[in-house]
Coordinates of C-alpha atoms in Angstrom, one line a residue:
M1 CA -15.2 -54.5 -3.4
E2 CA -11.5 -54.7 -4.3
F3 CA -11.8 -51.4 -6.1
L4 CA -13.3 -49.7 -3.1
Y5 CA -10.6 -51.3 -0.8
E6 CA -7.7 -49.9 -3.0
Y7 CA -9.4 -46.4 -3.3
G8 CA -9.8 -46.2 0.5
L9 CA -6.3 -47.4 1.0
F10 CA -5.0 -44.7 -1.3
V11 CA -7.1 -41.9 0.3
A12 CA -5.8 -43.1 3.7
K13 CA -2.2 -42.9 2.6
A14 CA -2.6 -39.5 1.2
V15 CA -4.3 -38.1 4.3
T16 CA -1.6 -39.6 6.5
L17 CA 1.2 -38.0 4.5
V18 CA -0.3 -34.7 4.5
I19 CA -0.9 -34.8 8.3
A20 CA 2.7 -36.0 8.8
F21 CA 3.9 -33.2 6.7
V22 CA 2.0 -30.6 8.5
V23 CA 3.3 -31.8 11.8
V24 CA 6.8 -31.8 10.9
V25 CA 6.6 -28.4 9.3
S26 CA 4.7 -27.0 12.4
T27 CA 7.6 -28.2 14.6
I28 CA 10.2 -26.7 12.5
V29 CA 8.3 -23.3 12.3
G30 CA 7.8 -23.4 16.0
V31 CA 11.5 -23.5 16.6
A32 CA 12.3 -21.1 13.8
S33 CA 9.9 -18.5 15.1
K34 CA 12.0 -18.1 18.2
Q35 CA 14.6 -16.3 15.9
K36 CA 14.5 -12.5 15.6
Q37 CA 12.8 -11.0 12.7
G38 CA 14.8 -10.2 9.7
K39 CA 16.1 -6.7 9.6
G40 CA 14.8 -4.1 7.1
Q41 CA 16.9 -2.8 4.2
L42 CA 16.8 0.1 1.9
E43 CA 16.6 -0.6 -1.8
I44 CA 17.4 2.4 -4.3
V45 CA 17.0 1.6 -8.0
S46 CA 17.5 4.0 -10.7
I47 CA 14.4 4.4 -12.9
S48 CA 16.3 6.6 -15.2
E49 CA 18.6 3.7 -16.0
Q50 CA 15.5 1.4 -16.7
L51 CA 14.1 3.9 -19.1
N52 CA 17.4 4.1 -20.7
D53 CA 17.6 0.4 -21.2
I54 CA 14.0 0.3 -22.5
T55 CA 14.6 3.1 -25.0
N56 CA 17.9 1.7 -26.3
Y57 CA 16.4 -1.7 -26.7
A58 CA 13.3 -0.4 -28.6
K59 CA 15.6 1.6 -30.9
Q60 CA 17.8 -1.4 -31.7
V61 CA 14.9 -3.4 -32.7
L62 CA 13.1 -0.8 -34.7
L63 CA 15.9 1.3 -36.4
D64 CA 17.7 0.3 -39.5
K65 CA 21.6 0.1 -39.8
N66 CA 22.1 3.7 -40.8
A67 CA 20.0 5.1 -38.0
L68 CA 21.7 2.6 -35.5
K69 CA 25.2 4.1 -36.5
K70 CA 23.8 7.6 -36.1
L71 CA 22.5 6.5 -32.6
A72 CA 25.8 5.1 -31.6
K73 CA 27.5 8.4 -32.3
E74 CA 24.9 10.3 -30.4
Q75 CA 25.4 8.0 -27.4
K76 CA 29.0 8.5 -27.5
K77 CA 28.5 12.4 -27.4
E78 CA 26.1 11.8 -24.4
A79 CA 28.7 9.6 -22.6
K80 CA 31.4 12.3 -22.9
A81 CA 28.9 15.1 -21.9
K82 CA 27.9 13.0 -18.7
S83 CA 31.6 12.4 -17.8
K84 CA 32.2 16.2 -18.1
E85 CA 29.3 17.0 -15.9
K86 CA 30.9 14.5 -13.3
S87 CA 34.2 16.3 -13.7
D88 CA 32.6 19.7 -13.3
D89 CA 30.9 18.6 -10.1
T90 CA 27.4 19.4 -11.5
K91 CA 24.4 17.1 -11.3
K92 CA 21.0 17.0 -12.4
S93 CA 18.1 17.5 -9.9
R94 CA 16.5 14.4 -8.7
M95 CA 13.0 12.9 -8.4
Y96 CA 12.7 10.2 -5.6
V97 CA 9.7 7.7 -6.1
I98 CA 8.0 6.1 -3.3
D99 CA 5.1 3.5 -3.5
F100 CA 2.6 3.4 -0.7
K101 CA -0.2 0.9 -0.9
G102 CA -2.2 1.2 2.3
S103 CA -4.3 -1.4 4.2
M104 CA -6.9 -0.8 6.8
D105 CA -4.4 -0.7 9.7
A106 CA -2.0 1.4 7.8
H107 CA 1.0 -0.6 9.0
E108 CA 2.8 0.4 5.9
V109 CA 3.6 3.6 7.5
E110 CA 6.5 1.9 9.3
H111 CA 8.2 1.5 5.9
L112 CA 7.2 4.9 4.6
R113 CA 8.8 6.6 7.6
E114 CA 12.1 4.8 6.8
E115 CA 11.9 5.7 3.1
I116 CA 11.3 9.5 3.8
T117 CA 14.0 9.6 6.4
A118 CA 16.6 8.1 3.8
I119 CA 15.4 10.7 1.2
L120 CA 15.6 13.6 3.6
C121 CA 19.1 12.6 4.4
V122 CA 20.2 13.1 0.8
A123 CA 17.7 15.3 -1.1
S124 CA 18.1 19.0 -1.7
K125 CA 15.4 21.9 -2.2
E126 CA 15.9 21.4 -6.1
D127 CA 14.7 17.8 -5.8
E128 CA 11.3 16.4 -5.8
V129 CA 9.4 13.4 -4.1
L130 CA 6.8 11.5 -6.0
V131 CA 4.4 9.2 -3.9
R132 CA 2.4 6.6 -5.8
L133 CA -0.5 6.4 -3.5
E134 CA -3.1 3.7 -3.5
S135 CA -5.5 3.4 -0.4
G136 CA -9.2 3.1 0.4
G137 CA -8.4 4.4 4.0
G138 CA -8.5 2.8 7.4
V139 CA -7.8 3.6 11.0
V140 CA -7.6 7.3 12.0
H141 CA -4.5 7.2 14.0
G142 CA -2.6 5.2 11.4
Y143 CA -3.5 7.5 8.4
G144 CA -2.9 10.5 10.6
L145 CA 0.7 9.4 11.2
A146 CA 1.0 8.6 7.5
A147 CA -0.1 12.0 6.7
S148 CA 2.4 13.5 9.2
Q149 CA 5.3 11.5 7.6
L150 CA 4.4 13.2 4.2
Q151 CA 4.5 16.6 5.9
R152 CA 8.1 16.1 6.9
I153 CA 9.0 16.4 3.2
K154 CA 7.2 19.7 2.9
E155 CA 8.7 21.1 6.1
K156 CA 12.2 20.6 4.4
E157 CA 11.0 22.7 1.5
I158 CA 11.2 19.8 -0.9
K159 CA 8.4 19.6 -3.5
L160 CA 5.9 16.7 -2.7
T161 CA 3.9 15.4 -5.7
I162 CA 1.3 12.6 -5.0
A163 CA -0.1 10.5 -7.9
V164 CA -3.3 8.5 -7.5
D165 CA -3.7 5.9 -10.2
K166 CA -6.6 3.9 -8.5
V167 CA -7.8 5.1 -5.4
A168 CA -7.2 7.7 -2.6
A169 CA -10.3 7.7 -0.3
S170 CA -10.9 8.6 3.4
G171 CA -7.6 8.2 5.1
G172 CA -5.9 7.7 1.7
Y173 CA -7.2 11.1 0.8
M174 CA -5.9 12.5 4.2
M175 CA -2.5 11.6 3.0
A176 CA -3.1 12.7 -0.6
C177 CA -4.2 16.3 0.3
V178 CA -0.8 17.0 1.9
A179 CA 0.7 17.2 -1.7
D180 CA 2.0 20.4 -3.2
N181 CA 0.8 18.7 -6.4
L182 CA -1.9 16.3 -6.4
L183 CA -2.5 14.1 -9.5
A184 CA -5.1 11.5 -10.4
S185 CA -6.0 9.4 -13.3
Q186 CA -9.4 10.2 -14.8
F187 CA -11.2 7.2 -13.3
A188 CA -9.4 6.9 -9.9
Y189 CA -11.7 7.1 -6.9
I190 CA -11.0 10.4 -4.9
G191 CA -12.6 11.7 -1.7
S192 CA -14.7 9.9 0.9
I193 CA -13.9 12.8 3.5
G194 CA -16.0 11.1 6.3
V195 CA -15.8 8.9 9.3
L196 CA -17.3 5.4 9.7
A197 CA -17.6 3.3 12.9
Q198 CA -19.6 0.1 13.2
L199 CA -19.8 -3.0 15.4
P200 CA -22.0 -5.8 15.9
N201 CA -24.0 -6.5 19.1
F202 CA -24.5 -9.9 20.5
N203 CA -26.4 -9.0 23.6
K204 CA -29.8 -10.4 22.6
L205 CA -28.1 -13.7 21.6
L206 CA -26.5 -14.0 24.9
K207 CA -29.8 -13.3 26.7
K208 CA -31.6 -16.0 24.6
N209 CA -29.0 -18.6 25.6
D210 CA -29.0 -17.6 29.4
I211 CA -25.4 -16.1 29.2
E212 CA -24.5 -13.3 31.4
F213 CA -22.0 -10.5 30.4
E214 CA -20.5 -8.2 33.0
Q215 CA -18.3 -5.2 32.2
H216 CA -16.8 -2.7 34.9
T217 CA -15.5 0.6 34.0
A218 CA -14.2 3.6 36.0
G219 CA -15.1 6.8 34.2
E220 CA -18.6 7.6 32.8
F221 CA -17.7 7.2 29.1
K222 CA -14.8 4.7 29.3
R223 CA -16.9 2.5 27.2
T224 CA -19.8 4.1 25.2
L225 CA -20.9 1.1 23.1
T226 CA -20.2 -2.6 23.6
V227 CA -20.3 -5.8 21.6
F228 CA -21.7 -8.2 24.2
G229 CA -23.4 -5.7 26.7
E230 CA -26.7 -4.0 26.4
N231 CA -26.2 -0.5 24.7
N232 CA -28.2 2.7 25.7
D233 CA -29.2 5.8 24.1
E234 CA -26.7 7.8 26.1
G235 CA -23.8 5.7 25.0
R236 CA -25.1 5.9 21.4
A237 CA -25.2 9.7 21.6
K238 CA -21.7 10.1 23.0
F239 CA -20.3 7.6 20.4
K240 CA -22.0 9.6 17.6
E241 CA -20.5 12.9 19.1
E242 CA -17.0 11.4 19.1
I243 CA -17.4 10.5 15.5
E244 CA -18.6 13.9 14.6
E245 CA -15.5 15.5 16.5
I246 CA -13.1 13.2 14.4
H247 CA -15.0 14.3 11.1
V248 CA -14.5 18.0 12.1
L249 CA -10.8 17.4 12.7
F250 CA -10.5 15.6 9.3
K251 CA -12.3 18.4 7.4
D252 CA -10.1 21.0 9.3
F253 CA -6.9 19.2 8.3
V254 CA -8.0 18.9 4.6
Q255 CA -9.0 22.5 4.5
S256 CA -5.7 23.6 5.8
Q257 CA -3.9 21.6 3.1
R258 CA -6.4 22.9 0.3
P259 CA -7.7 26.1 1.4
D260 CA -9.4 27.0 -1.9
M261 CA -11.5 24.1 -1.9
D262 CA -15.1 24.3 -0.6
I263 CA -14.8 21.7 2.3
D264 CA -18.5 21.7 3.0
K265 CA -19.4 20.7 -0.5
V266 CA -16.9 17.6 -0.7
A267 CA -16.9 16.5 3.1
T268 CA -19.9 14.5 2.7
G269 CA -18.4 11.1 2.6
E270 CA -18.9 10.8 -1.0
Y271 CA -16.2 10.0 -3.6
W272 CA -15.6 11.0 -7.2
P273 CA -13.8 9.8 -10.2
G274 CA -10.5 11.8 -10.8
I275 CA -12.0 14.0 -13.7
K276 CA -14.9 15.1 -11.4
A277 CA -12.6 15.5 -8.4
K278 CA -10.6 18.0 -10.3
A279 CA -13.7 20.0 -11.1
L280 CA -14.5 20.0 -7.3
G281 CA -10.9 21.2 -6.4
L282 CA -9.9 17.7 -4.8
V283 CA -7.0 17.2 -7.1
D284 CA -4.8 19.6 -9.3
D285 CA -4.3 17.6 -12.7
I286 CA -5.4 14.6 -14.5
T287 CA -2.6 12.3 -15.5
T288 CA -1.1 9.0 -14.4
S289 CA 2.0 8.5 -12.5
D290 CA 3.8 6.9 -15.5
D291 CA 3.2 9.9 -17.6
Y292 CA 4.4 12.2 -14.9
I293 CA 7.6 10.2 -14.6
L294 CA 8.1 10.3 -18.3
S295 CA 7.6 14.1 -18.4
H296 CA 10.7 14.5 -16.1
Y297 CA 12.9 12.1 -18.0
P298 CA 15.6 12.4 -18.9
A299 CA 16.0 16.0 -17.5
R300 CA 16.1 14.6 -14.1
E301 CA 17.7 11.6 -12.4
I302 CA 14.8 9.3 -11.2
F303 CA 15.2 6.9 -8.3
S304 CA 12.8 4.4 -6.7
V305 CA 13.2 4.3 -3.0
K306 CA 11.8 1.1 -1.0
Y307 CA 12.4 -0.1 2.6
S308 CA 11.7 -3.8 2.7
V309 CA 12.0 -6.3 5.6
K310 CA 13.6 -9.7 4.9
K311 CA 11.1 -12.4 6.1
N312 CA 12.7 -14.7 8.9
V313 CA 12.9 -18.6 8.6
A314 CA 9.6 -19.1 10.3
E315 CA 7.6 -16.8 8.0
K316 CA 9.4 -18.3 4.8
L317 CA 8.6 -21.9 6.0
G318 CA 5.1 -20.9 6.8
M319 CA 4.4 -19.7 3.4
S320 CA 6.2 -22.6 1.7
A321 CA 4.3 -25.1 3.8
A322 CA 1.1 -23.5 2.8
N323 CA 1.9 -23.7 -0.8
V324 CA 3.1 -27.2 -0.6
I325 CA 0.0 -28.4 1.3
E326 CA -2.2 -26.7 -1.3
R327 CA -0.4 -28.5 -4.1
V328 CA -0.6 -31.9 -2.3
F329 CA -4.4 -31.5 -1.6
M330 CA -5.1 -30.5 -5.3
K331 CA -3.2 -33.5 -6.6
T332 CA -5.0 -35.7 -4.2
M333 CA -8.4 -34.4 -5.2
N334 CA -7.3 -34.7 -8.9
K335 CA -6.3 -38.4 -8.4
A336 CA -9.5 -39.1 -6.6
R337 CA -11.5 -37.8 -9.5
H338 CA -9.6 -40.1 -11.9
W339 CA -10.4 -43.0 -9.6
F340 CA -14.2 -42.3 -10.2

């Protein structure tokens, strides 16, 4: 009995501490959340310098003393050549690298527009933009805007290359097809040129529990299908018609970007691995973004461009609180197991 008493006391103390901690953190987060969100900032990092560092380190480890002396002389010559280029006011063409990893709501487009705007402020027609794209698609309006952002690059007559290492499907492919040069790894998922819409209907469940649902609209097709009301064939037909219209717009857009492709053959909603996608005309070449970047090094200056938003105090505390609570909970459970 004494053992059970001590164990129960331990559990009660642990639970009390966790609850008290949650209350304190919640109060702090509530106050901090009134602060304005952190402002975003642009981060530009030289990928060329990173590759230089990797190359030099590997050579220092692998080469013998004589080879290292020879390398040192070569590096001095290169340094002189670079200083001469600067004095002659000449520069290499540049490649700007953007990463876009899209979610269902495509909220990442807000960062994309900032990155593209920054690049367009400094890029010339001799430069190139490489977008490393990864997305399985999402909302039509979000990915439509994302594709429009990419078109801004082409309108300035700057070469746009898009590399798909993993997936560019549906809305992701809507973005990808804008490229002047579309690359994919051999097993990346490409395609899914189709439209999907689905929603549950709880009308039978509500009727079973004697719950009435009312919905009032002005306009015959203000609401075609509903989650809680009773749907009819007329509404379903209209909903299907709207989906078909979006699909036609999707196909027309892809065809305008890749006119040599048989759109009716590929706009079935299917997706294919990169190597098959190339045979169907969905992509231009099979390679990875890493190999493409290396193929332009060191001939070009290569920069990564990223727009990021600093988290405010509330967001930081929220994440920290979640991590601490998880650790406390796991420690409590581990101790409990030892008690048994």
